[in-house]
Coordinates of C-alpha atoms (C1' of nucleotides) in Angstrom, one line a residue:
Chain D
M4 CA 9.9 -15.0 27.6
V5 CA 11.7 -14.5 24.3
L6 CA 13.4 -11.1 23.8
Q7 CA 12.1 -9.1 20.9
R8 CA 13.3 -6.1 19.0
I9 CA 12.2 -2.7 20.4
A10 CA 9.7 -1.1 18.0
K11 CA 11.0 2.5 17.3
R12 CA 8.3 4.9 16.2
T13 CA 8.9 8.3 14.9
L14 CA 6.7 11.3 15.3
S15 CA 5.3 10.9 11.8
D16 CA 4.6 7.3 12.4
E17 CA 2.5 8.2 15.4
V18 CA 0.7 11.0 13.6
F19 CA 0.1 8.6 10.6
E20 CA -1.3 5.8 12.8
Q21 CA -3.5 8.2 14.8
L22 CA -5.0 9.8 11.7
V23 CA -5.6 6.3 10.1
R24 CA -7.5 5.2 13.1
E25 CA -9.6 8.3 13.1
I26 CA -10.5 7.7 9.5
V27 CA -10.9 4.0 9.4
Q28 CA -12.9 3.9 12.5
G29 CA -15.2 6.6 11.0
R30 CA -14.6 9.4 13.4
M31 CA -13.5 11.5 10.4
A32 CA -16.2 11.1 7.8
P33 CA -15.5 11.2 4.0
G34 CA -15.6 14.8 2.6
L35 CA -14.5 16.3 5.9
A36 CA -11.8 19.0 5.5
L37 CA -8.8 18.5 7.7
P38 CA -7.5 21.5 9.6
A39 CA -4.8 23.5 7.8
E40 CA -1.3 21.9 8.3
R41 CA -0.1 24.9 10.4
E42 CA -3.0 24.5 12.7
L43 CA -3.0 20.7 12.8
C44 CA 0.6 20.4 13.6
E45 CA 0.3 22.8 16.5
T46 CA -2.7 20.8 17.8
L47 CA -0.7 17.6 17.6
G48 CA 2.4 19.2 19.1
V49 CA 4.7 18.3 16.3
N50 CA 6.5 20.3 13.6
R51 CA 5.1 20.8 10.2
G52 CA 7.5 18.5 8.4
A53 CA 6.6 15.5 10.6
L54 CA 2.9 16.2 10.0
R55 CA 3.4 16.5 6.2
E56 CA 5.3 13.2 6.1
A57 CA 2.2 11.6 7.8
L58 CA -0.2 13.3 5.4
R59 CA 1.7 12.2 2.3
R60 CA 1.5 8.6 3.5
L61 CA -2.2 9.0 4.2
A62 CA -2.6 10.3 0.6
Q63 CA -0.6 7.3 -0.8
A64 CA -2.8 4.9 1.2
G65 CA -5.9 6.6 -0.4
L66 CA -7.3 8.0 2.8
V67 CA -7.0 11.8 2.1
A68 CA -6.7 14.0 -1.0
I69 CA -4.2 16.8 -0.7
A70 CA -4.5 19.8 -3.0
Q71 CA -2.4 22.9 -3.0
G72 CA -4.3 26.0 -2.3
G73 CA -7.4 23.9 -1.3
S74 CA -7.7 21.9 1.8
T75 CA -6.8 18.3 2.6
K76 CA -10.0 16.3 2.6
V77 CA -10.9 12.9 3.9
L78 CA -11.7 10.3 1.3
D79 CA -14.1 7.3 1.4
F80 CA -11.4 4.6 2.1
R81 CA -13.8 1.9 1.0
R82 CA -13.6 3.3 -2.5
T83 CA -10.1 4.6 -2.7
A84 CA -7.9 2.6 -0.3
G85 CA -6.0 -0.5 -1.6
L86 CA -5.5 -4.0 -0.1
D87 CA -2.5 -2.7 1.9
L88 CA -4.9 -1.0 4.2
L89 CA -6.3 -4.3 5.5
S90 CA -3.8 -4.7 8.3
Q91 CA -4.8 -1.4 9.6
M92 CA -8.4 -2.4 9.8
L93 CA -8.0 -5.4 12.1
F94 CA -8.4 -3.6 15.3
R95 CA -11.6 -1.8 16.4
E96 CA -11.8 1.0 18.7
G97 CA -10.6 -0.3 22.1
G98 CA -8.3 -2.8 20.6
T99 CA -10.6 -5.6 20.0
I100 CA -10.1 -7.6 16.8
D101 CA -12.7 -7.0 14.1
L102 CA -14.0 -10.5 13.2
Q103 CA -15.4 -9.2 10.0
V104 CA -11.8 -8.6 8.8
I105 CA -10.7 -12.0 10.0
R106 CA -13.6 -13.5 7.9
S107 CA -12.7 -11.5 4.9
L108 CA -9.1 -12.6 5.3
M109 CA -10.1 -16.2 5.4
E110 CA -12.3 -15.9 2.4
I111 CA -9.8 -14.1 0.1
R112 CA -7.2 -16.7 1.2
A113 CA -9.5 -19.5 0.3
A114 CA -10.2 -17.9 -3.1
L115 CA -6.5 -17.5 -4.0
A116 CA -4.9 -20.6 -2.6
P117 CA -6.3 -23.1 -5.1
D118 CA -5.3 -21.0 -8.0
I119 CA -1.8 -20.4 -6.5
A120 CA -1.3 -24.1 -6.3
R121 CA -2.6 -24.7 -9.7
L122 CA -0.4 -22.2 -11.4
C123 CA 2.6 -23.4 -9.4
A124 CA 2.0 -27.0 -10.6
R125 CA 2.0 -25.6 -14.1
R126 CA 5.1 -23.4 -13.9
A127 CA 7.3 -24.5 -11.1
D128 CA 10.9 -25.6 -12.1
A129 CA 12.9 -28.4 -10.7
A130 CA 14.7 -26.1 -8.1
L131 CA 11.4 -24.9 -6.7
I132 CA 9.9 -28.4 -6.4
V133 CA 12.9 -29.4 -4.4
E134 CA 12.4 -26.4 -2.2
L135 CA 8.8 -27.2 -1.7
L136 CA 9.4 -30.8 -0.7
D137 CA 12.2 -29.5 1.6
V138 CA 9.7 -27.4 3.5
V139 CA 7.3 -30.4 3.8
D140 CA 10.1 -32.6 5.1
R141 CA 10.8 -29.9 7.8
M142 CA 7.2 -30.1 8.8
T143 CA 7.1 -33.8 9.6
P144 CA 9.2 -33.8 12.9
V145 CA 7.5 -30.6 14.1
L146 CA 4.1 -32.3 13.5
A147 CA 5.3 -35.2 15.6
A148 CA 6.2 -32.7 18.5
D149 CA 2.8 -31.0 17.8
D150 CA 4.6 -27.7 17.9
L151 CA 1.8 -25.6 16.4
T152 CA 3.7 -22.3 16.4
T153 CA 6.5 -23.7 14.4
L154 CA 4.1 -25.4 12.1
Q155 CA 2.4 -22.1 11.5
E156 CA 5.7 -20.6 10.4
L157 CA 6.5 -23.5 8.2
S158 CA 3.0 -23.3 6.7
L159 CA 3.7 -19.7 5.8
D160 CA 7.0 -20.8 4.3
F161 CA 5.2 -23.5 2.3
W162 CA 2.8 -21.0 0.8
D163 CA 5.6 -18.5 0.2
V164 CA 7.3 -21.1 -2.0
L165 CA 4.1 -22.0 -3.8
V166 CA 3.4 -18.3 -4.5
R167 CA 6.8 -17.7 -5.9
G168 CA 6.3 -20.8 -8.1
S169 CA 3.1 -19.5 -9.4
D170 CA 5.1 -16.9 -11.3
N171 CA 2.4 -14.4 -10.8
I172 CA 3.5 -11.0 -9.4
A173 CA 0.0 -10.1 -8.3
Y174 CA -0.2 -13.2 -6.1
V175 CA 3.3 -12.6 -4.8
L176 CA 2.4 -9.0 -3.7
A177 CA -1.1 -10.0 -2.4
F178 CA 0.5 -12.8 -0.4
N179 CA 2.8 -10.3 1.2
T180 CA -0.1 -8.1 2.2
L181 CA -2.2 -10.9 3.5
R182 CA 0.7 -12.4 5.4
S183 CA 1.5 -9.2 7.2
T184 CA -2.1 -8.9 8.1
Y185 CA -2.2 -12.5 9.4
D186 CA 1.0 -12.0 11.3
T187 CA -0.6 -9.3 13.4
V188 CA -3.1 -11.8 14.8
R189 CA -1.1 -15.0 14.3
V190 CA -0.8 -16.0 17.9
A191 CA -4.4 -15.6 18.5
L192 CA -5.3 -17.9 15.6
V193 CA -3.0 -20.8 16.4
Q194 CA -5.7 -22.9 17.9
V195 CA -8.3 -22.3 15.3
M196 CA -6.0 -23.2 12.5
A197 CA -4.7 -26.2 14.4
D198 CA -6.4 -28.8 12.3
E199 CA -5.3 -27.2 9.0
L200 CA -1.7 -26.8 10.4
R201 CA -1.6 -30.5 11.4
D202 CA -2.6 -31.6 7.9
V203 CA 1.0 -32.0 6.7
A204 CA -0.3 -34.8 4.5
A205 CA -2.2 -32.3 2.4
C206 CA 0.9 -30.2 2.0
R207 CA 2.8 -33.2 0.9
A208 CA 0.1 -34.0 -1.6
I209 CA 0.3 -30.6 -2.9
A210 CA 4.1 -30.6 -3.2
E211 CA 3.9 -33.9 -5.0
A212 CA 1.2 -32.8 -7.4
V213 CA 3.4 -29.8 -8.2
G214 CA 6.3 -32.2 -8.7
R215 CA 4.1 -34.1 -11.3
H216 CA 2.9 -30.8 -12.8
D217 CA -0.6 -32.1 -12.0
D218 CA -2.3 -28.7 -11.7
V219 CA -5.8 -30.2 -11.3
S220 CA -4.8 -32.3 -8.2
A221 CA -2.8 -29.4 -6.8
K222 CA -5.7 -27.1 -7.0
H223 CA -8.2 -29.6 -5.4
V224 CA -5.9 -30.6 -2.6
A225 CA -5.1 -26.9 -1.8
S226 CA -8.8 -26.1 -1.9
A227 CA -9.6 -28.8 0.6
L228 CA -6.7 -27.8 2.8
V229 CA -7.7 -24.1 3.2
E230 CA -11.3 -24.9 3.6
H231 CA -10.3 -26.8 6.7
G232 CA -9.2 -23.6 8.6
T233 CA -11.8 -21.5 7.0
H234 CA -14.7 -23.6 8.3
R235 CA -13.2 -23.8 11.7
M236 CA -12.8 -20.0 11.7
F237 CA -16.4 -19.5 10.6
E238 CA -17.6 -21.7 13.5
L239 CA -15.6 -19.7 15.9
I240 CA -16.9 -16.4 14.6
A241 CA -20.4 -17.6 14.8
V242 CA -19.9 -18.4 18.4
L243 CA -18.1 -15.2 19.3
D244 CA -20.5 -13.0 17.5
R245 CA -23.4 -14.3 19.6
P246 CA -22.5 -12.7 23.0
G247 CA -20.9 -9.3 23.4
S248 CA -17.7 -11.4 23.5
T249 CA -14.3 -9.8 23.6
T250 CA -11.6 -11.2 21.4
D251 CA -8.7 -11.0 23.9
D252 CA -8.3 -14.7 23.7
S253 CA -9.7 -17.7 22.1
S254 CA -8.1 -20.7 23.7
G255 CA -4.6 -21.4 24.8
P256 CA -1.9 -18.7 25.3
G257 CA -1.7 -15.7 23.0
D258 CA -2.6 -12.2 23.9
A259 CA -4.1 -9.7 21.4
S260 CA -3.9 -5.9 21.6
Chain U
M14 CA -9.8 15.5 -28.4
V15 CA -11.3 15.6 -25.0
L16 CA -9.8 17.9 -22.6
Q17 CA -8.5 16.3 -19.4
R18 CA -7.3 17.5 -16.0
I19 CA -3.8 18.6 -15.7
A20 CA -1.8 16.2 -13.4
K21 CA -0.1 18.2 -10.8
R22 CA 2.9 16.5 -9.5
T23 CA 4.9 17.8 -6.5
L24 CA 8.7 17.4 -6.1
S25 CA 8.3 14.6 -3.7
D26 CA 6.0 12.8 -6.2
E27 CA 8.6 13.0 -8.7
V28 CA 11.3 11.8 -6.4
F29 CA 9.1 8.9 -5.2
E30 CA 8.2 7.8 -8.7
Q31 CA 11.9 8.0 -9.8
L32 CA 13.1 5.9 -6.9
V33 CA 10.3 3.4 -7.3
R34 CA 11.3 2.9 -10.9
E35 CA 15.0 2.5 -9.9
I36 CA 14.1 -0.2 -7.4
V37 CA 11.3 -2.0 -9.2
Q38 CA 13.2 -2.2 -12.5
G39 CA 16.2 -3.6 -10.6
R40 CA 18.7 -0.8 -11.0
M41 CA 18.9 -0.6 -7.2
A42 CA 19.4 -4.0 -5.9
P43 CA 18.1 -5.2 -2.5
G44 CA 20.5 -4.6 0.2
L45 CA 22.0 -1.5 -1.4
A46 CA 22.4 1.5 1.0
L47 CA 21.1 4.6 -0.4
P48 CA 23.2 7.7 -0.3
A49 CA 22.7 9.9 2.8
E50 CA 19.7 12.2 2.8
R51 CA 21.8 15.3 2.7
E52 CA 23.7 14.0 -0.1
L53 CA 20.8 12.5 -2.1
C54 CA 18.7 15.7 -1.9
E55 CA 21.6 17.6 -3.4
T56 CA 22.0 15.1 -6.2
L57 CA 18.3 15.4 -7.0
G58 CA 18.3 19.1 -6.6
V59 CA 15.5 19.2 -4.0
N60 CA 15.3 20.1 -0.4
R61 CA 15.6 17.6 2.3
G62 CA 12.0 17.8 3.3
A63 CA 10.8 16.8 -0.1
L64 CA 13.2 13.9 -0.2
R65 CA 12.1 12.7 3.1
E66 CA 8.5 12.7 2.2
A67 CA 9.4 10.5 -0.8
L68 CA 11.5 8.2 1.3
R69 CA 8.7 7.7 3.9
R70 CA 6.4 6.7 1.2
L71 CA 8.9 4.2 -0.2
A72 CA 9.2 2.8 3.3
Q73 CA 5.5 2.5 3.5
A74 CA 5.3 0.8 0.2
G75 CA 7.9 -1.7 1.6
L76 CA 10.6 -0.8 -0.9
V77 CA 13.2 0.7 1.6
A78 CA 14.0 0.3 5.3
I79 CA 14.9 3.6 7.1
A80 CA 16.8 3.4 10.3
Q81 CA 18.0 6.4 12.4
G82 CA 21.7 6.4 12.7
G83 CA 22.1 3.7 10.1
S84 CA 21.6 4.2 6.4
T85 CA 18.4 3.7 4.3
K86 CA 18.5 0.4 2.6
V87 CA 16.8 -1.0 -0.4
L88 CA 14.5 -4.0 0.3
D89 CA 13.6 -7.0 -1.8
F90 CA 10.1 -5.7 -2.9
R91 CA 9.1 -9.2 -3.9
R92 CA 9.2 -10.1 -0.3
T93 CA 8.1 -6.9 1.4
A94 CA 5.9 -4.9 -0.9
G95 CA 2.1 -5.2 -0.9
L96 CA -0.5 -5.5 -3.7
D97 CA -0.7 -1.7 -4.0
L98 CA 2.7 -1.8 -5.7
L99 CA 1.1 -3.7 -8.7
S100 CA 0.2 -0.5 -10.7
Q101 CA 3.8 0.7 -10.4
M102 CA 5.0 -2.5 -12.1
L103 CA 3.0 -2.1 -15.2
F104 CA 5.5 -0.3 -17.2
R105 CA 8.9 -1.6 -18.0
E106 CA 11.9 0.6 -18.8
G107 CA 11.3 2.5 -21.8
G108 CA 7.5 2.8 -21.3
T109 CA 6.4 -0.6 -22.7
I110 CA 3.8 -2.6 -20.8
D111 CA 4.9 -5.6 -19.0
L112 CA 2.7 -8.3 -20.3
Q113 CA 3.6 -10.6 -17.3
V114 CA 1.9 -8.0 -15.1
I115 CA -1.2 -8.0 -17.3
R116 CA -1.3 -11.8 -17.2
S117 CA -1.0 -11.7 -13.4
L118 CA -3.8 -9.1 -13.3
M119 CA -6.1 -11.3 -15.4
E120 CA -5.3 -14.4 -13.3
I121 CA -6.0 -12.8 -9.9
R122 CA -9.1 -11.3 -11.3
A123 CA -10.3 -14.8 -12.6
A124 CA -9.6 -16.2 -9.1
L125 CA -11.5 -13.6 -7.2
A126 CA -14.4 -12.9 -9.4
P127 CA -16.3 -16.2 -8.9
D128 CA -16.1 -16.0 -5.2
I129 CA -17.2 -12.4 -5.2
A130 CA -20.3 -13.3 -7.1
R131 CA -20.9 -16.3 -4.9
L132 CA -20.7 -14.2 -1.6
C133 CA -22.7 -11.3 -3.1
A134 CA -25.5 -13.9 -3.9
R135 CA -25.4 -15.0 -0.3
R136 CA -25.4 -11.6 1.4
A137 CA -26.8 -9.0 -0.9
D138 CA -29.8 -7.1 0.4
A139 CA -32.8 -5.9 -1.6
A140 CA -31.3 -2.4 -2.3
L141 CA -28.1 -3.8 -3.7
I142 CA -30.0 -6.2 -6.0
V143 CA -31.9 -3.3 -7.5
E144 CA -28.7 -1.4 -7.9
L145 CA -27.2 -4.4 -9.7
L146 CA -30.1 -4.8 -12.1
D147 CA -30.0 -1.1 -12.8
V148 CA -26.4 -1.2 -13.9
V149 CA -27.3 -4.2 -16.2
D150 CA -30.2 -2.2 -17.6
R151 CA -27.9 0.7 -18.4
M152 CA -25.6 -1.8 -20.3
T153 CA -28.3 -2.9 -22.8
P154 CA -28.6 0.3 -24.9
V155 CA -24.8 0.8 -24.8
L156 CA -24.3 -2.7 -26.1
A157 CA -26.7 -2.0 -28.9
A158 CA -24.6 1.0 -29.9
D159 CA -21.5 -1.2 -29.4
D160 CA -19.8 1.5 -27.4
L161 CA -17.1 -0.5 -25.9
T162 CA -15.5 2.2 -23.8
T163 CA -18.8 2.9 -22.0
L164 CA -19.4 -0.8 -21.6
Q165 CA -16.0 -1.0 -20.0
E166 CA -17.0 1.7 -17.4
L167 CA -20.3 0.0 -16.8
S168 CA -18.6 -3.3 -16.3
L169 CA -16.4 -1.8 -13.6
D170 CA -19.6 -0.3 -12.1
F171 CA -21.1 -3.8 -12.2
W172 CA -18.3 -5.5 -10.4
D173 CA -18.0 -2.5 -7.9
V174 CA -21.6 -3.3 -6.9
L175 CA -21.0 -7.0 -6.7
V176 CA -17.8 -6.5 -4.6
R177 CA -19.8 -4.2 -2.2
G178 CA -22.5 -6.9 -2.0
S179 CA -20.0 -9.5 -1.0
D180 CA -19.6 -7.7 2.3
N181 CA -15.9 -8.6 2.4
I182 CA -13.6 -5.8 3.1
A183 CA -10.6 -7.6 1.6
Y184 CA -12.4 -8.0 -1.7
V185 CA -13.4 -4.3 -1.6
L186 CA -9.9 -3.2 -1.1
A187 CA -8.3 -5.6 -3.5
F188 CA -10.8 -4.6 -6.1
N189 CA -9.8 -0.9 -5.6
T190 CA -6.1 -1.8 -6.1
L191 CA -6.8 -4.0 -9.2
R192 CA -9.2 -1.4 -10.7
S193 CA -6.6 1.4 -10.4
T194 CA -4.0 -0.9 -12.0
Y195 CA -6.5 -1.8 -14.8
D196 CA -7.5 1.8 -15.3
T197 CA -3.8 2.6 -16.2
V198 CA -4.0 0.4 -19.2
R199 CA -7.7 0.4 -19.8
V200 CA -7.7 2.0 -23.2
A201 CA -5.2 -0.4 -24.5
L202 CA -7.3 -3.4 -23.4
V203 CA -10.7 -2.5 -24.8
Q204 CA -10.3 -4.6 -27.9
V205 CA -9.1 -7.6 -26.1
M206 CA -11.8 -7.5 -23.6
A207 CA -14.5 -6.8 -26.3
D208 CA -16.1 -10.2 -26.2
E209 CA -16.4 -10.2 -22.4
L210 CA -17.7 -6.6 -22.4
R211 CA -20.4 -7.6 -25.0
D212 CA -21.6 -10.4 -22.8
V213 CA -24.2 -8.4 -21.1
A214 CA -26.4 -11.5 -20.9
A215 CA -23.9 -13.0 -18.5
C216 CA -24.0 -9.9 -16.4
R217 CA -27.7 -10.1 -16.2
A218 CA -27.5 -13.9 -15.4
I219 CA -25.3 -13.0 -12.5
A220 CA -27.6 -10.2 -11.3
E221 CA -30.6 -12.5 -11.5
A222 CA -28.7 -15.3 -9.7
V223 CA -27.8 -12.8 -6.9
G224 CA -31.5 -11.8 -6.8
R225 CA -32.5 -15.4 -6.2
H226 CA -29.6 -15.8 -3.7
D227 CA -28.4 -18.6 -5.9
D228 CA -24.7 -18.5 -5.0
V229 CA -23.8 -21.6 -7.0
S230 CA -25.2 -20.1 -10.3
A231 CA -23.7 -16.7 -9.6
K232 CA -20.3 -18.3 -9.1
H233 CA -20.4 -20.4 -12.3
V234 CA -21.7 -17.6 -14.5
A235 CA -19.1 -15.2 -13.2
S236 CA -16.4 -17.8 -13.6
A237 CA -17.4 -18.3 -17.3
L238 CA -17.7 -14.6 -17.9
V239 CA -14.2 -13.6 -16.7
E240 CA -12.6 -16.7 -18.4
H241 CA -13.8 -15.0 -21.7
G242 CA -11.5 -12.0 -21.4
T243 CA -8.8 -14.1 -19.7
H244 CA -8.4 -16.6 -22.5
R245 CA -8.5 -13.8 -25.1
M246 CA -5.7 -12.0 -23.2
F247 CA -3.6 -15.2 -23.0
E248 CA -3.9 -15.6 -26.7
L249 CA -2.8 -12.0 -27.3
I250 CA 0.1 -12.4 -24.9
A251 CA 1.2 -15.6 -26.6
V252 CA 1.2 -13.6 -30.0
L253 CA 3.0 -10.5 -28.6
D254 CA 5.6 -12.4 -26.7
R255 CA 6.8 -14.2 -29.8
P256 CA 8.4 -11.3 -31.6
G257 CA 10.1 -8.3 -30.0
S258 CA 6.9 -6.6 -30.2
T259 CA 6.2 -3.3 -28.6
T260 CA 2.9 -2.9 -26.7
D261 CA 2.1 0.6 -27.9
D262 CA -1.1 -0.6 -29.6
S263 CA -3.1 -3.9 -29.9
S264 CA -5.9 -3.1 -32.4
G265 CA -8.0 0.0 -32.9
P266 CA -7.3 3.3 -31.3
G267 CA -5.8 3.7 -27.8
D268 CA -2.2 4.9 -27.2
A269 CA -0.2 3.7 -24.2
S270 CA 2.2 6.4 -23.0
Chain P
dC5 C1' -26.2 40.1 -12.7
dC6 C1' -21.8 39.2 -14.3
dT7 C1' -16.8 40.0 -14.7
dG8 C1' -12.4 40.4 -12.9
dC9 C1' -9.4 41.9 -9.3
dT10 C1' -7.7 41.3 -4.8
dA11 C1' -6.7 39.7 -0.2
dA12 C1' -6.6 35.9 2.7
dC13 C1' -6.4 31.6 3.0
dT14 C1' -4.5 26.7 1.6
dG15 C1' -0.4 23.5 0.6
dG16 C1' 4.7 23.4 -1.6
dT17 C1' 9.6 24.5 -1.3
dA18 C1' 13.7 26.0 1.0
dA19 C1' 17.6 26.8 4.3
dT20 C1' 19.4 26.1 8.6
dA21 C1' 20.3 24.5 13.1
dC22 C1' 20.4 21.1 16.3
dC23 C1' 18.9 16.4 18.6
dA24 C1' 19.5 11.4 18.7
dG25 C1' 20.8 6.9 17.4
dT26 C1' 24.6 3.9 14.9
dT27 C1' 28.9 2.7 13.6
dG28 C1' 33.7 1.7 13.8
dA29 C1' 38.1 2.9 15.3
dC30 C1' 40.9 3.1 19.3
dC31 C1' 42.3 2.0 23.8
dA32 C1' 42.3 0.5 28.6
dT33 C1' 41.3 -3.5 31.1
dC34 C1' 40.9 -8.2 32.2
Chain A
dG17 C1' 43.6 -12.2 22.7
dA18 C1' 39.1 -11.1 24.2
dT19 C1' 36.3 -7.8 26.4
dG20 C1' 34.2 -3.7 27.2
dG21 C1' 34.3 1.4 27.4
dT22 C1' 35.1 6.0 24.9
dC23 C1' 34.7 9.1 21.4
dA24 C1' 34.4 11.1 16.9
dA25 C1' 32.1 11.0 12.6
dC26 C1' 28.7 9.5 10.4
dT27 C1' 23.4 8.4 9.8
dG28 C1' 18.4 9.9 10.2
dG29 C1' 14.9 12.8 13.3
dT30 C1' 13.0 17.1 14.8
dA31 C1' 12.4 22.0 14.9
dT32 C1' 12.0 26.9 13.2
dT33 C1' 11.6 30.2 9.9
dA34 C1' 10.7 32.3 5.6
dC35 C1' 8.8 32.6 1.4
dC36 C1' 6.6 30.6 -3.2
dA37 C1' 2.4 29.1 -5.5
dG38 C1' -2.3 27.7 -6.2
dT39 C1' -7.3 28.2 -4.5
dT40 C1' -11.1 30.4 -2.8
dA41 C1' -14.3 33.9 -1.6
dG42 C1' -15.6 38.4 -1.3
dC43 C1' -15.9 42.8 -3.1
dA44 C1' -15.5 46.7 -6.6
dG45 C1' -16.7 48.1 -11.1
dG46 C1' -19.1 47.3 -15.3

DNA sequence: CCTGCTAACTGGTAATACCAGTTGACCATC
DNA sequence: GATGGTCAACTGGTATTACCAGTTAGCAGG
């Protein structure tokens, strides 16, 4: 087993996460007034400062509205929260993965990827093209060893370079959000994404299209590449949604929760 | 002049915004260690609690990394921040609008809109179709009066319904983020978006395609609709980027900052 | 019934003390 | 010289207390 960093969580982190779950999972309905800070911090057993730090973060995430003099009210996060909330929505009550969120993730990825490749082909400079080909070159031996986990990392690196090359700050930031969401369930998805990850040829085709500044080809190849994993994921979801199936594992190693 | 709500900003809001600007505009480079909290709060003239609330929000936004015992360090927001930061990047130093951000906004919108329409056509239920047609019906008299500002609001309502109909939480949340970014500069963009806003026929075509569950048509019409405004915006950006032009006004009324 | 005051909430700010983890210099040990 | 332990001086984390400031609702007076 590989050693990993100890995750240190502060009191306000705990409070924040607890309240996010309460709201996102619907146990605190929109419009509901939270208890007063002095009361709530006593209930939670933390000092008011820690609670306030958590509440401010909730407000920034668009989950509550704070008003001096008035009370802090729960908002309808479907109308007020931003994309950064996505990673908080992955897990349902009880720790199972919400397949609707996975499906959404795959769909937005499929919508963005072709345009990222297209713009990158239009705007990439020589240095970025070299960087792109370098990532693809590093993929080849890993593919030969069929090391899917490493391929997954290289795939993220590949898209990271493409996104930077697209010279579009919205794509860069959205990619960061989607990547961190994906990272949370990465291990559980290795097998489903296997076919896409093994398609290093498509990655090379994209890199070469970018090298030729051929935006049309880059777009089409990227579209085909991500449709790969997207379809596989849809198939899996169709199967898992049938029974009351848990999502603790799909196939091969990798534990969720 | 229309009266508008007074924006109440707390101390931690001010500190947060000030630090966001410092980081996003590059005056605080990635890797830089912030002064100690006790020192920084004295510099800013606020108490430590207010400063900490701001720092926690910065950490959540992916702009700094806080570590007990160590120092708080500035992160590379291009790698760690999420899409929710986009609205904070609209304004450059001096209050001028960053046209690169506007371009990015238009591009991601153009990438998402067709797929939103497509999914909505596949998944919308009867109630949502009624709602969609209702928005379009409300557009017609406003178009006759050529009231662009109201058309702009109805257009946002229209896309809001479409996004909800797509039954994709990632699209819903991303739409919220993009809408709040767009809202910040809405008035300045009325004239540029005019042609798109006046194309109520396209909105109706999308609504009808959704009503027929014709996802291919919905996608294509939506694609054409948003290309409208996107191209106009590109033309404007090409013109404004030439001289050292300020972005205080484009044409007609509407003051930015 | 309406106006306007007031008291009792609410969150916002502040000062202070102490707990807990990190860092680096220093030193004994191997 | 390299290693590992100790300690002091940082850093952020938590807690308590007090008071300021805005909102709300109820009540007195018109």
